PDB file of C-alpha atoms in Angstrom:
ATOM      1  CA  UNK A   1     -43.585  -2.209 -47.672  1.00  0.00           C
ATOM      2  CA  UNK A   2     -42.767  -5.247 -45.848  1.00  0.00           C
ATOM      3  CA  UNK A   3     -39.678  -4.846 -43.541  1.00  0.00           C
ATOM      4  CA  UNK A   4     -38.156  -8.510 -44.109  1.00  0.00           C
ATOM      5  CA  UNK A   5     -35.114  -9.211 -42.382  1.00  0.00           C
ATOM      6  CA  UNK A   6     -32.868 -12.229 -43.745  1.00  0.00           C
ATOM      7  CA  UNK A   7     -32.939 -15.225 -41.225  1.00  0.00           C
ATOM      8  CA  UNK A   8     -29.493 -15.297 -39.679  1.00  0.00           C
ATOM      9  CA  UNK A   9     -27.759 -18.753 -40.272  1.00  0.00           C
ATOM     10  CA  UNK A  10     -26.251 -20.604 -37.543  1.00  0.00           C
ATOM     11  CA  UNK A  11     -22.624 -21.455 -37.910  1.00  0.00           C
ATOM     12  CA  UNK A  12     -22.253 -25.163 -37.142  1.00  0.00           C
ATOM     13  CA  UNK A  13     -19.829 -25.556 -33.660  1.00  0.00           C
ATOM     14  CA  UNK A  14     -17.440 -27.683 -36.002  1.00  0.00           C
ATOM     15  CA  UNK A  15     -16.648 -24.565 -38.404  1.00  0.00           C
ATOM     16  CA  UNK A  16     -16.533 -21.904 -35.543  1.00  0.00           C
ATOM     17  CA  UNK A  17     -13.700 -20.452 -33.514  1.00  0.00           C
ATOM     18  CA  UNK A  18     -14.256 -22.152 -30.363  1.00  0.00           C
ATOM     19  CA  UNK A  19     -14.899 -25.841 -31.802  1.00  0.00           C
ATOM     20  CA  UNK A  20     -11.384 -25.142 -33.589  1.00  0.00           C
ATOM     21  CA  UNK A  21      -9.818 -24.428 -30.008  1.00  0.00           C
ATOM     22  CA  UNK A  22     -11.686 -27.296 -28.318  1.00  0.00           C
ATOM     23  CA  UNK A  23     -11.033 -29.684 -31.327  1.00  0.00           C
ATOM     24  CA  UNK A  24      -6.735 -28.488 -31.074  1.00  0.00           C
ATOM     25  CA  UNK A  25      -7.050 -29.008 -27.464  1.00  0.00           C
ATOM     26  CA  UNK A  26      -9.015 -32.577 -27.415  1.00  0.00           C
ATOM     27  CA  UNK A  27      -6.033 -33.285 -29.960  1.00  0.00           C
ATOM     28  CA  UNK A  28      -3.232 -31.848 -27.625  1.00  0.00           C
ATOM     29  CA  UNK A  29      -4.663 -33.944 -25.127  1.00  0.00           C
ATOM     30  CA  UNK A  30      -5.202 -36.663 -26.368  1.00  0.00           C
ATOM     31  CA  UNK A  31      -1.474 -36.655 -27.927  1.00  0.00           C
ATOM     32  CA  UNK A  32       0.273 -35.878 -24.426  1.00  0.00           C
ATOM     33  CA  UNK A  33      -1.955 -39.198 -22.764  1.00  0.00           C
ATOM     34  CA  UNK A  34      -0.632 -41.595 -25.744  1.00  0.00           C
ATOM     35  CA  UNK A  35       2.882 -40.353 -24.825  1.00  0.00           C
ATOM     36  CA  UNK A  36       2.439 -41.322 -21.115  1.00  0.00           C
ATOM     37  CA  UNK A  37       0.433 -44.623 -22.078  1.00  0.00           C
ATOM     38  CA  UNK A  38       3.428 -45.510 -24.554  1.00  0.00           C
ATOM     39  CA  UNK A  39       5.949 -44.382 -22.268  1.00  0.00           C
ATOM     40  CA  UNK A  40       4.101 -46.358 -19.341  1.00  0.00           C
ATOM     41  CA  UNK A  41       4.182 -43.260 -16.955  1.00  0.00           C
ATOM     42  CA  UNK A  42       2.954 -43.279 -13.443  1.00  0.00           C
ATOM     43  CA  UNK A  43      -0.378 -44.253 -13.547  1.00  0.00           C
ATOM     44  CA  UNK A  44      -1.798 -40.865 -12.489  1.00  0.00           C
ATOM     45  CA  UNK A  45      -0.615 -38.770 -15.532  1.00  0.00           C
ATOM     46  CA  UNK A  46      -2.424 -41.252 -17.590  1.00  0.00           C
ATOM     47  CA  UNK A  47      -5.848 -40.932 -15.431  1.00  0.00           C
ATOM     48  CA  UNK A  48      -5.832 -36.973 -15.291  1.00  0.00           C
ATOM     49  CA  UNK A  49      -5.102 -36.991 -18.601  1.00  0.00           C
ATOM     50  CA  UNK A  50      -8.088 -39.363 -19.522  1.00  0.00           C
ATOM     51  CA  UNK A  51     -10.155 -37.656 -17.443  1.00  0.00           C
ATOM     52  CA  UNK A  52      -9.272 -34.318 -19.134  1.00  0.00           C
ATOM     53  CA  UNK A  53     -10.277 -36.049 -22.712  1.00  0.00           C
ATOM     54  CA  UNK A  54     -13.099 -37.221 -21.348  1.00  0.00           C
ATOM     55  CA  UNK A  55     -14.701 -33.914 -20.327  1.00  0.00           C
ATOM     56  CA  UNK A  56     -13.269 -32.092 -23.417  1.00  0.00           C
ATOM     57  CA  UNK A  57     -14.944 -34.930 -25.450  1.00  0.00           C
ATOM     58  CA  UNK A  58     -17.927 -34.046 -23.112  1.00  0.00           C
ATOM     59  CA  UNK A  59     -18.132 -30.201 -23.937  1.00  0.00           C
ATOM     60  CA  UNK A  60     -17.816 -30.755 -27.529  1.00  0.00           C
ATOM     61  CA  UNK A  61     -20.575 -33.380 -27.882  1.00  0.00           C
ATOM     62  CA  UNK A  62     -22.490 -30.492 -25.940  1.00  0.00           C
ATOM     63  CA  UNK A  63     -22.136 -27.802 -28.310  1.00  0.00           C
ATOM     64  CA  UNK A  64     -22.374 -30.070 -31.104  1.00  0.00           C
ATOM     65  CA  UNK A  65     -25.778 -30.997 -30.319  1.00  0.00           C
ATOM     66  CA  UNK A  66     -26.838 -27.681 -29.019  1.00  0.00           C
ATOM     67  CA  UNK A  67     -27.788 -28.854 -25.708  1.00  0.00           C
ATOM     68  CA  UNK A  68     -26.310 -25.751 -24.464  1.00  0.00           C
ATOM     69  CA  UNK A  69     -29.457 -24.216 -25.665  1.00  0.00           C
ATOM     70  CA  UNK A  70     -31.966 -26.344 -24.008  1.00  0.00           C
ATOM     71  CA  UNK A  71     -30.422 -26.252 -21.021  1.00  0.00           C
ATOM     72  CA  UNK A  72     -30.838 -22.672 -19.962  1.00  0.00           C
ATOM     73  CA  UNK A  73     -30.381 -22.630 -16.584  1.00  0.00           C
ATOM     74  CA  UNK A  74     -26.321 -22.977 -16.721  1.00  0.00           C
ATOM     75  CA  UNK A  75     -24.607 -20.988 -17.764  1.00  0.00           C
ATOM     76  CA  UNK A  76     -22.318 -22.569 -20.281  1.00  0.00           C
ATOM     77  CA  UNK A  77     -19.766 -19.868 -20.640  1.00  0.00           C
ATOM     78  CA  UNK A  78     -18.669 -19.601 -17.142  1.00  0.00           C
ATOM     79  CA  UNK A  79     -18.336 -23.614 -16.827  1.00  0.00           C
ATOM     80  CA  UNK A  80     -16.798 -23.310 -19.599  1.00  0.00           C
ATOM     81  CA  UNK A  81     -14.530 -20.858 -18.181  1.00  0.00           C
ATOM     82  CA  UNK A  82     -13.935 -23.314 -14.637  1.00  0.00           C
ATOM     83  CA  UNK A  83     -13.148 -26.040 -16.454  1.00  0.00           C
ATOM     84  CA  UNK A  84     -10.302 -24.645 -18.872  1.00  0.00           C
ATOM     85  CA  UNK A  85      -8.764 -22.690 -15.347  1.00  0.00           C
ATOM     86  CA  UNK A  86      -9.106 -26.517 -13.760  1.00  0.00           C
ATOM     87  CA  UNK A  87      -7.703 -28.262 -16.732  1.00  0.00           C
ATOM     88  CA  UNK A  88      -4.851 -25.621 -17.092  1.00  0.00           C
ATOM     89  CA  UNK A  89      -3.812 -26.217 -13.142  1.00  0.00           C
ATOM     90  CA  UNK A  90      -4.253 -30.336 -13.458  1.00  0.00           C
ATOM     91  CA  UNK A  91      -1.902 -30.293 -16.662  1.00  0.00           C
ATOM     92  CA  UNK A  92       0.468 -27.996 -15.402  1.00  0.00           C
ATOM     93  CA  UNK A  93       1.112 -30.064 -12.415  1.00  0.00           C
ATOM     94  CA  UNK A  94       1.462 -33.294 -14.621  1.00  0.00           C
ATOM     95  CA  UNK A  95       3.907 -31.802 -16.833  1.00  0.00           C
ATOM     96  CA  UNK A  96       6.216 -30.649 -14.154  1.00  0.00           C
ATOM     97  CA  UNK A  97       5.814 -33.969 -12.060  1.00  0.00           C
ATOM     98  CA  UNK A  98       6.440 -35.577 -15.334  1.00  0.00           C
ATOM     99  CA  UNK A  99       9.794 -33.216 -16.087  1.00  0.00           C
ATOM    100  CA  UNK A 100      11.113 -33.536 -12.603  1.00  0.00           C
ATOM    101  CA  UNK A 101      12.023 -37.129 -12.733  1.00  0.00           C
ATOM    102  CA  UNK A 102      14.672 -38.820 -15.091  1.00  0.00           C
ATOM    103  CA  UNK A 103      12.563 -40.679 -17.350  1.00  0.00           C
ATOM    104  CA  UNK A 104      12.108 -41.153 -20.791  1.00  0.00           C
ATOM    105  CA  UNK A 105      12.023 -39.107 -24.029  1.00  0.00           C
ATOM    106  CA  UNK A 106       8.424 -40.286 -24.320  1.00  0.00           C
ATOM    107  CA  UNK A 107       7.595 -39.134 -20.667  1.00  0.00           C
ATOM    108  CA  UNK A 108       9.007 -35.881 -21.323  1.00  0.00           C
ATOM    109  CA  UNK A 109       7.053 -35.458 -24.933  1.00  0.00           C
ATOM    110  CA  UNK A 110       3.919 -36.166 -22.914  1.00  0.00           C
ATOM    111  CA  UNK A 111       4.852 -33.745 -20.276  1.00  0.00           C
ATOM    112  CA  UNK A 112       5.404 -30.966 -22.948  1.00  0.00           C
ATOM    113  CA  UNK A 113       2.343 -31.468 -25.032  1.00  0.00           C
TER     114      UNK A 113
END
């Protein structure tokens, strides 16, 4: 008798756990910079927070395209890791520079998200 085992099928990033985290965080993101871009906030919460969308944007289009795979010698979960610890200290500084100050109700929603 033939031992056949059933190919295992890949779940697609999009439909996984992880691209539903990094898909509610791009949107978190991206929702806190159009606060500070409506609210016209110090120029620095908008750049961090562009910058932040940019690099989510960046890990998604990674794992979308499996590049993670070809490219063997990082390892993905750890930088992974880095940059969530990084992005977690950058917006938590924003937000509380952005509380601190009397400014606007828009300020403040982009400070919160």
């Amino acid at each position: 008798m033939d031992n056949v085992q059933p190919k295992i099928k890949h779940r697609p990033f999009c439909f996984s756990v992880k691209g539903h985290v990094k898909m509610l965080r791009l949107a978190l993101t991206v929702t806190s910079m159009t606060f500070f871009i409506v609210a016209q906030a110090p120029e620095p919460y908008i750049v961090i927070t562009g910058f932040e969308v940019t690099v989510i944007l960046f890990f998604i289009l990674l794992y979308i395209f499996r590049l993670d795979r070809l490219m063997k010698w990082l390892f993905w979960p750890l930088l992974d890791i880095i940059n969530s610890l990084v992005t977690t200290v950058f917006m938590l500084i924003v937000s509380v520079l952005a509380l601190i100050p009397e400014t606007t109700t828009l300020t403040v929603g982009g400070g919160l998200f």
